[in-house]
GROMACS .gro file of C-alpha atoms in nm:
model
  344
    1UNK     CA    1   7.810  -3.110   2.918
    2UNK     CA    2   7.871  -2.799   2.707
    3UNK     CA    3   7.814  -2.813   2.313
    4UNK     CA    4   7.887  -2.569   2.073
    5UNK     CA    5   7.670  -2.304   1.850
    6UNK     CA    6   7.736  -2.490   1.536
    7UNK     CA    7   7.491  -2.795   1.671
    8UNK     CA    8   7.240  -2.623   1.847
    9UNK     CA    9   7.122  -2.249   1.822
   10UNK     CA   10   6.898  -2.087   2.106
   11UNK     CA   11   6.588  -2.136   1.894
   12UNK     CA   12   6.639  -2.466   1.898
   13UNK     CA   13   6.687  -2.477   2.262
   14UNK     CA   14   6.334  -2.388   2.329
   15UNK     CA   15   6.167  -2.497   2.032
   16UNK     CA   16   6.070  -2.844   2.192
   17UNK     CA   17   5.908  -2.639   2.465
   18UNK     CA   18   5.750  -2.368   2.275
   19UNK     CA   19   5.386  -2.341   2.265
   20UNK     CA   20   5.121  -2.105   2.132
   21UNK     CA   21   5.010  -1.914   2.509
   22UNK     CA   22   4.654  -1.975   2.576
   23UNK     CA   23   4.439  -1.713   2.769
   24UNK     CA   24   4.404  -1.943   3.030
   25UNK     CA   25   4.814  -1.975   3.077
   26UNK     CA   26   4.783  -1.579   3.178
   27UNK     CA   27   4.441  -1.591   3.355
   28UNK     CA   28   4.508  -1.856   3.612
   29UNK     CA   29   4.840  -1.694   3.771
   30UNK     CA   30   4.658  -1.340   3.725
   31UNK     CA   31   4.385  -1.475   3.956
   32UNK     CA   32   4.646  -1.613   4.205
   33UNK     CA   33   4.861  -1.296   4.262
   34UNK     CA   34   4.510  -1.104   4.271
   35UNK     CA   35   4.380  -1.329   4.523
   36UNK     CA   36   4.701  -1.321   4.683
   37UNK     CA   37   4.743  -0.941   4.713
   38UNK     CA   38   4.365  -0.917   4.826
   39UNK     CA   39   4.466  -1.153   5.106
   40UNK     CA   40   4.765  -0.935   5.223
   41UNK     CA   41   4.552  -0.620   5.199
   42UNK     CA   42   4.243  -0.731   5.395
   43UNK     CA   43   4.450  -0.932   5.640
   44UNK     CA   44   4.720  -0.612   5.693
   45UNK     CA   45   4.399  -0.391   5.796
   46UNK     CA   46   4.365  -0.595   6.087
   47UNK     CA   47   3.978  -0.600   6.095
   48UNK     CA   48   3.927  -0.984   6.063
   49UNK     CA   49   3.941  -1.037   6.435
   50UNK     CA   50   4.247  -1.191   6.477
   51UNK     CA   51   4.525  -1.126   6.704
   52UNK     CA   52   4.787  -0.940   6.559
   53UNK     CA   53   5.053  -1.249   6.574
   54UNK     CA   54   4.830  -1.465   6.409
   55UNK     CA   55   4.773  -1.162   6.186
   56UNK     CA   56   5.109  -1.110   6.085
   57UNK     CA   57   5.174  -1.500   6.054
   58UNK     CA   58   4.878  -1.503   5.755
   59UNK     CA   59   5.027  -1.208   5.590
   60UNK     CA   60   5.368  -1.370   5.564
   61UNK     CA   61   5.215  -1.691   5.429
   62UNK     CA   62   5.026  -1.485   5.160
   63UNK     CA   63   5.372  -1.270   5.061
   64UNK     CA   64   5.531  -1.634   5.071
   65UNK     CA   65   5.288  -1.767   4.840
   66UNK     CA   66   5.294  -1.484   4.616
   67UNK     CA   67   5.635  -1.530   4.556
   68UNK     CA   68   5.599  -1.881   4.460
   69UNK     CA   69   5.329  -1.808   4.203
   70UNK     CA   70   5.566  -1.530   4.067
   71UNK     CA   71   5.909  -1.729   4.062
   72UNK     CA   72   5.813  -2.080   4.018
   73UNK     CA   73   5.486  -2.029   3.811
   74UNK     CA   74   5.549  -1.733   3.602
   75UNK     CA   75   5.884  -1.703   3.566
   76UNK     CA   76   5.955  -2.054   3.547
   77UNK     CA   77   5.683  -2.281   3.428
   78UNK     CA   78   5.528  -2.046   3.186
   79UNK     CA   79   5.842  -1.891   3.058
   80UNK     CA   80   6.020  -2.222   2.985
   81UNK     CA   81   5.719  -2.331   2.792
   82UNK     CA   82   5.544  -2.019   2.610
   83UNK     CA   83   5.829  -1.757   2.523
   84UNK     CA   84   6.095  -1.736   2.296
   85UNK     CA   85   6.508  -1.712   2.421
   86UNK     CA   86   6.546  -1.414   2.643
   87UNK     CA   87   6.770  -1.340   2.942
   88UNK     CA   88   6.574  -1.537   3.173
   89UNK     CA   89   6.750  -1.866   2.961
   90UNK     CA   90   7.133  -1.770   3.022
   91UNK     CA   91   7.243  -2.030   3.242
   92UNK     CA   92   7.327  -1.815   3.574
   93UNK     CA   93   7.045  -1.614   3.532
   94UNK     CA   94   6.796  -1.988   3.541
   95UNK     CA   95   7.047  -2.101   3.785
   96UNK     CA   96   6.947  -1.801   4.013
   97UNK     CA   97   6.581  -1.847   3.946
   98UNK     CA   98   6.642  -2.239   4.062
   99UNK     CA   99   6.752  -2.082   4.422
  100UNK     CA  100   6.467  -1.873   4.462
  101UNK     CA  101   6.192  -2.122   4.366
  102UNK     CA  102   6.334  -2.346   4.651
  103UNK     CA  103   6.355  -2.022   4.853
  104UNK     CA  104   5.993  -1.911   4.817
  105UNK     CA  105   5.857  -2.279   4.817
  106UNK     CA  106   6.062  -2.362   5.185
  107UNK     CA  107   6.001  -1.998   5.348
  108UNK     CA  108   5.606  -2.083   5.267
  109UNK     CA  109   5.641  -2.455   5.367
  110UNK     CA  110   5.798  -2.365   5.717
  111UNK     CA  111   5.594  -2.027   5.790
  112UNK     CA  112   5.298  -2.300   5.817
  113UNK     CA  113   5.501  -2.501   6.041
  114UNK     CA  114   5.571  -2.181   6.270
  115UNK     CA  115   5.199  -2.064   6.211
  116UNK     CA  116   5.081  -2.457   6.343
  117UNK     CA  117   5.319  -2.347   6.674
  118UNK     CA  118   5.196  -2.040   6.758
  119UNK     CA  119   4.848  -2.165   6.743
  120UNK     CA  120   4.991  -2.531   6.951
  121UNK     CA  121   5.142  -2.260   7.228
  122UNK     CA  122   4.825  -2.021   7.212
  123UNK     CA  123   4.599  -2.344   7.270
  124UNK     CA  124   4.770  -2.587   7.492
  125UNK     CA  125   5.093  -2.378   7.672
  126UNK     CA  126   4.907  -2.085   7.839
  127UNK     CA  127   5.173  -2.014   8.070
  128UNK     CA  128   5.391  -2.009   7.767
  129UNK     CA  129   5.134  -1.814   7.556
  130UNK     CA  130   5.153  -1.429   7.694
  131UNK     CA  131   5.543  -1.459   7.631
  132UNK     CA  132   5.540  -1.616   7.297
  133UNK     CA  133   5.229  -1.529   7.091
  134UNK     CA  134   5.320  -1.194   7.070
  135UNK     CA  135   5.321  -0.984   6.751
  136UNK     CA  136   5.711  -0.937   6.837
  137UNK     CA  137   5.775  -1.287   6.862
  138UNK     CA  138   5.593  -1.359   6.510
  139UNK     CA  139   5.795  -1.099   6.358
  140UNK     CA  140   6.134  -1.232   6.520
  141UNK     CA  141   6.048  -1.593   6.370
  142UNK     CA  142   5.946  -1.480   6.001
  143UNK     CA  143   6.275  -1.273   6.025
  144UNK     CA  144   6.455  -1.596   6.107
  145UNK     CA  145   6.298  -1.806   5.889
  146UNK     CA  146   6.342  -1.585   5.562
  147UNK     CA  147   6.727  -1.543   5.549
  148UNK     CA  148   6.841  -1.893   5.700
  149UNK     CA  149   6.632  -2.060   5.377
  150UNK     CA  150   6.777  -1.805   5.167
  151UNK     CA  151   7.140  -1.971   5.264
  152UNK     CA  152   7.033  -2.313   5.276
  153UNK     CA  153   6.913  -2.289   4.910
  154UNK     CA  154   7.227  -2.128   4.771
  155UNK     CA  155   7.384  -2.456   4.704
  156UNK     CA  156   7.137  -2.497   4.385
  157UNK     CA  157   7.296  -2.222   4.226
  158UNK     CA  158   7.580  -2.475   4.161
  159UNK     CA  159   7.342  -2.769   4.053
  160UNK     CA  160   7.301  -2.670   3.702
  161UNK     CA  161   7.533  -2.630   3.360
  162UNK     CA  162   7.442  -2.517   3.057
  163UNK     CA  163   7.267  -2.675   2.769
  164UNK     CA  164   7.472  -2.475   2.486
  165UNK     CA  165   7.701  -2.179   2.438
  166UNK     CA  166   7.663  -1.962   2.175
  167UNK     CA  167   7.921  -1.622   2.146
  168UNK     CA  168   8.096  -1.737   2.482
  169UNK     CA  169   7.695  -1.720   2.632
  170UNK     CA  170   7.563  -2.018   2.834
  171UNK     CA  171   7.236  -2.101   2.781
  172UNK     CA  172   6.993  -2.340   2.979
  173UNK     CA  173   7.013  -2.494   3.264
  174UNK     CA  174   7.068  -2.907   3.254
  175UNK     CA  175   7.139  -3.062   3.621
  176UNK     CA  176   7.464  -3.175   3.630
  177UNK     CA  177   7.551  -3.568   3.672
  178UNK     CA  178   7.712  -3.532   3.954
  179UNK     CA  179   7.393  -3.376   4.112
  180UNK     CA  180   7.296  -3.744   4.104
  181UNK     CA  181   7.602  -3.945   4.205
  182UNK     CA  182   7.826  -3.749   4.413
  183UNK     CA  183   7.780  -3.803   4.785
  184UNK     CA  184   7.751  -3.443   4.871
  185UNK     CA  185   7.465  -3.358   4.636
  186UNK     CA  186   7.306  -3.675   4.768
  187UNK     CA  187   7.329  -3.581   5.116
  188UNK     CA  188   7.234  -3.243   4.980
  189UNK     CA  189   6.934  -3.386   4.862
  190UNK     CA  190   6.823  -3.559   5.113
  191UNK     CA  191   6.885  -3.297   5.365
  192UNK     CA  192   6.640  -3.036   5.154
  193UNK     CA  193   6.396  -3.333   5.111
  194UNK     CA  194   6.375  -3.426   5.501
  195UNK     CA  195   6.355  -3.016   5.556
  196UNK     CA  196   6.090  -2.967   5.289
  197UNK     CA  197   5.876  -3.105   5.329
  198UNK     CA  198   5.937  -3.424   5.526
  199UNK     CA  199   5.987  -3.279   5.857
  200UNK     CA  200   5.717  -2.995   5.845
  201UNK     CA  201   5.455  -3.289   5.724
  202UNK     CA  202   5.609  -3.456   6.070
  203UNK     CA  203   5.558  -3.172   6.284
  204UNK     CA  204   5.255  -3.038   6.163
  205UNK     CA  205   5.097  -3.401   6.256
  206UNK     CA  206   5.234  -3.408   6.563
  207UNK     CA  207   5.127  -3.056   6.701
  208UNK     CA  208   4.758  -3.090   6.574
  209UNK     CA  209   4.725  -3.435   6.725
  210UNK     CA  210   4.872  -3.248   7.025
  211UNK     CA  211   4.617  -2.962   7.000
  212UNK     CA  212   4.350  -3.206   6.924
  213UNK     CA  213   4.416  -3.406   7.242
  214UNK     CA  214   4.448  -3.071   7.462
  215UNK     CA  215   4.107  -2.959   7.310
  216UNK     CA  216   3.916  -3.241   7.355
  217UNK     CA  217   4.042  -3.274   7.742
  218UNK     CA  218   3.964  -2.920   7.807
  219UNK     CA  219   3.595  -2.960   7.640
  220UNK     CA  220   3.534  -3.237   7.874
  221UNK     CA  221   3.679  -3.039   8.170
  222UNK     CA  222   3.444  -2.724   8.121
  223UNK     CA  223   3.141  -2.936   8.060
  224UNK     CA  224   3.147  -3.106   8.386
  225UNK     CA  225   3.228  -2.758   8.560
  226UNK     CA  226   2.931  -2.607   8.372
  227UNK     CA  227   2.696  -2.880   8.450
  228UNK     CA  228   2.428  -2.721   8.671
  229UNK     CA  229   2.533  -2.354   8.616
  230UNK     CA  230   2.230  -2.122   8.513
  231UNK     CA  231   2.425  -2.006   8.182
  232UNK     CA  232   2.467  -2.401   8.088
  233UNK     CA  233   2.276  -2.336   7.767
  234UNK     CA  234   2.440  -2.037   7.683
  235UNK     CA  235   2.728  -2.054   7.413
  236UNK     CA  236   3.076  -2.068   7.558
  237UNK     CA  237   3.306  -1.772   7.425
  238UNK     CA  238   3.622  -1.926   7.507
  239UNK     CA  239   3.557  -2.227   7.357
  240UNK     CA  240   3.370  -2.073   7.077
  241UNK     CA  241   3.670  -1.896   6.974
  242UNK     CA  242   3.897  -2.208   7.005
  243UNK     CA  243   3.675  -2.347   6.763
  244UNK     CA  244   3.760  -2.087   6.509
  245UNK     CA  245   4.104  -2.100   6.558
  246UNK     CA  246   4.138  -2.457   6.511
  247UNK     CA  247   3.919  -2.481   6.227
  248UNK     CA  248   4.154  -2.255   6.057
  249UNK     CA  249   4.477  -2.440   6.155
  250UNK     CA  250   4.323  -2.766   6.049
  251UNK     CA  251   4.256  -2.599   5.701
  252UNK     CA  252   4.582  -2.455   5.625
  253UNK     CA  253   4.761  -2.788   5.778
  254UNK     CA  254   4.527  -3.023   5.590
  255UNK     CA  255   4.572  -2.846   5.271
  256UNK     CA  256   4.958  -2.825   5.301
  257UNK     CA  257   4.971  -3.209   5.366
  258UNK     CA  258   4.761  -3.357   5.147
  259UNK     CA  259   4.905  -3.126   4.818
  260UNK     CA  260   5.247  -3.206   4.937
  261UNK     CA  261   5.190  -3.627   4.984
  262UNK     CA  262   5.231  -3.669   4.591
  263UNK     CA  263   5.556  -3.470   4.607
  264UNK     CA  264   5.660  -3.702   4.889
  265UNK     CA  265   5.560  -4.018   4.711
  266UNK     CA  266   5.751  -3.926   4.358
  267UNK     CA  267   6.033  -3.838   4.543
  268UNK     CA  268   6.075  -4.174   4.757
  269UNK     CA  269   6.008  -4.359   4.455
  270UNK     CA  270   6.241  -4.210   4.213
  271UNK     CA  271   6.549  -4.275   4.505
  272UNK     CA  272   6.407  -4.627   4.549
  273UNK     CA  273   6.413  -4.740   4.197
  274UNK     CA  274   6.723  -4.474   4.111
  275UNK     CA  275   6.523  -4.401   3.785
  276UNK     CA  276   6.574  -4.000   3.749
  277UNK     CA  277   6.504  -3.960   3.344
  278UNK     CA  278   6.162  -4.002   3.183
  279UNK     CA  279   6.108  -4.159   2.808
  280UNK     CA  280   5.875  -3.897   2.716
  281UNK     CA  281   5.567  -3.694   2.772
  282UNK     CA  282   5.344  -4.038   2.800
  283UNK     CA  283   5.587  -4.175   3.037
  284UNK     CA  284   5.414  -4.270   3.393
  285UNK     CA  285   5.716  -4.101   3.584
  286UNK     CA  286   5.662  -3.792   3.345
  287UNK     CA  287   5.315  -3.768   3.480
  288UNK     CA  288   5.411  -3.820   3.824
  289UNK     CA  289   5.655  -3.540   3.841
  290UNK     CA  290   5.438  -3.303   3.673
  291UNK     CA  291   5.139  -3.373   3.866
  292UNK     CA  292   5.331  -3.361   4.192
  293UNK     CA  293   5.448  -3.053   4.129
  294UNK     CA  294   5.134  -2.882   4.028
  295UNK     CA  295   4.970  -2.991   4.358
  296UNK     CA  296   5.284  -2.847   4.516
  297UNK     CA  297   5.226  -2.504   4.347
  298UNK     CA  298   4.873  -2.514   4.427
  299UNK     CA  299   4.930  -2.582   4.785
  300UNK     CA  300   5.062  -2.191   4.776
  301UNK     CA  301   4.791  -2.082   4.593
  302UNK     CA  302   4.462  -2.217   4.807
  303UNK     CA  303   4.518  -2.045   5.165
  304UNK     CA  304   4.315  -1.728   5.030
  305UNK     CA  305   4.030  -1.973   4.973
  306UNK     CA  306   4.087  -2.116   5.307
  307UNK     CA  307   4.035  -1.802   5.469
  308UNK     CA  308   3.749  -1.708   5.264
  309UNK     CA  309   3.556  -2.033   5.405
  310UNK     CA  310   3.660  -2.080   5.751
  311UNK     CA  311   3.669  -1.687   5.856
  312UNK     CA  312   3.331  -1.476   5.833
  313UNK     CA  313   3.489  -1.141   5.886
  314UNK     CA  314   3.755  -1.210   5.629
  315UNK     CA  315   3.452  -1.269   5.397
  316UNK     CA  316   3.355  -0.923   5.493
  317UNK     CA  317   3.642  -0.748   5.492
  318UNK     CA  318   3.702  -0.902   5.138
  319UNK     CA  319   3.383  -0.825   4.984
  320UNK     CA  320   3.415  -0.464   5.146
  321UNK     CA  321   3.748  -0.404   4.913
  322UNK     CA  322   3.548  -0.576   4.612
  323UNK     CA  323   3.282  -0.317   4.631
  324UNK     CA  324   3.517  -0.001   4.713
  325UNK     CA  325   3.609   0.045   4.348
  326UNK     CA  326   3.304  -0.005   4.213
  327UNK     CA  327   3.133   0.247   4.487
  328UNK     CA  328   3.365   0.490   4.392
  329UNK     CA  329   3.308   0.460   4.020
  330UNK     CA  330   2.950   0.525   4.084
  331UNK     CA  331   2.980   0.793   4.329
  332UNK     CA  332   3.170   0.969   4.052
  333UNK     CA  333   2.921   0.900   3.756
  334UNK     CA  334   2.678   1.008   3.984
  335UNK     CA  335   2.865   1.335   4.089
  336UNK     CA  336   2.972   1.384   3.665
  337UNK     CA  337   2.590   1.378   3.617
  338UNK     CA  338   2.452   1.593   3.903
  339UNK     CA  339   2.702   1.869   3.793
  340UNK     CA  340   2.570   1.806   3.425
  341UNK     CA  341   2.208   1.878   3.558
  342UNK     CA  342   2.330   2.177   3.749
  343UNK     CA  343   2.490   2.325   3.422
  344UNK     CA  344   2.163   2.311   3.237
   0.00000   0.00000   0.00000
């Protein structure tokens, strides 16, 4: 429904959600942006002891997570709550913003699935590993996932209508009623939720289960073969490499599943109860909605912490990147002091 400007003003449109901007509202997004940028820089240098295809997947994940923070957190959440009416509130613009939100989230999710499958092939399919686990294949997969989900989310642009119209300019984005009732939109919503995140969760759980089963069986065989050998007390290099790889894989996969579970439960709950509206900020459905979205966004901001915890070389390279500007500053200060002393 569209209403005229003599009923509402643009300022009234945002007055209900406009709050005083606090330092933490900027600090946390900046931290997430900087952490993802640092991750991209560190991984792109290829000094973390990871294969080229793993590095490419992790860099792509970091870029996708960065886009989620920029689109979903800053241009959507913070803009809606803390900034006055501007061009981002015009209906076509915020409709396009919704498309970007879903695109960046879908890409982040499915790159996690692609990375999980890559590690499954590398560990469980030695014959296929040489052909599939390559830098070229990783680039092909990433190059397919991105445009595919751009096309898939185009319908979101048409799911909204203006809240008000002033001077023939539509403002605000409100879900159309048929979005909840029309058969095509209901089908689209179920397909959307099945693709992100129901199917990814199932695939990740399945691939991880198969990977664990293969590793356990392989470990038993290798231990039996090593019995009686002179180097039986020495570490098994191959199994050690697999252990590090599986720790990284499980950390990323578990982080994704745990932080998306609340969103899945909330989606199923509103579909089962057929309750799409909340009565206020204290409504349990509103709290559940906001909490599930908070955890969803958090899942796209924690991979840097996972790399830092699980990968020793990543931590070393990250510290080198942090120390580098400090070293340059100290070096410039020292050179300036030396020049000053020489002049005297």
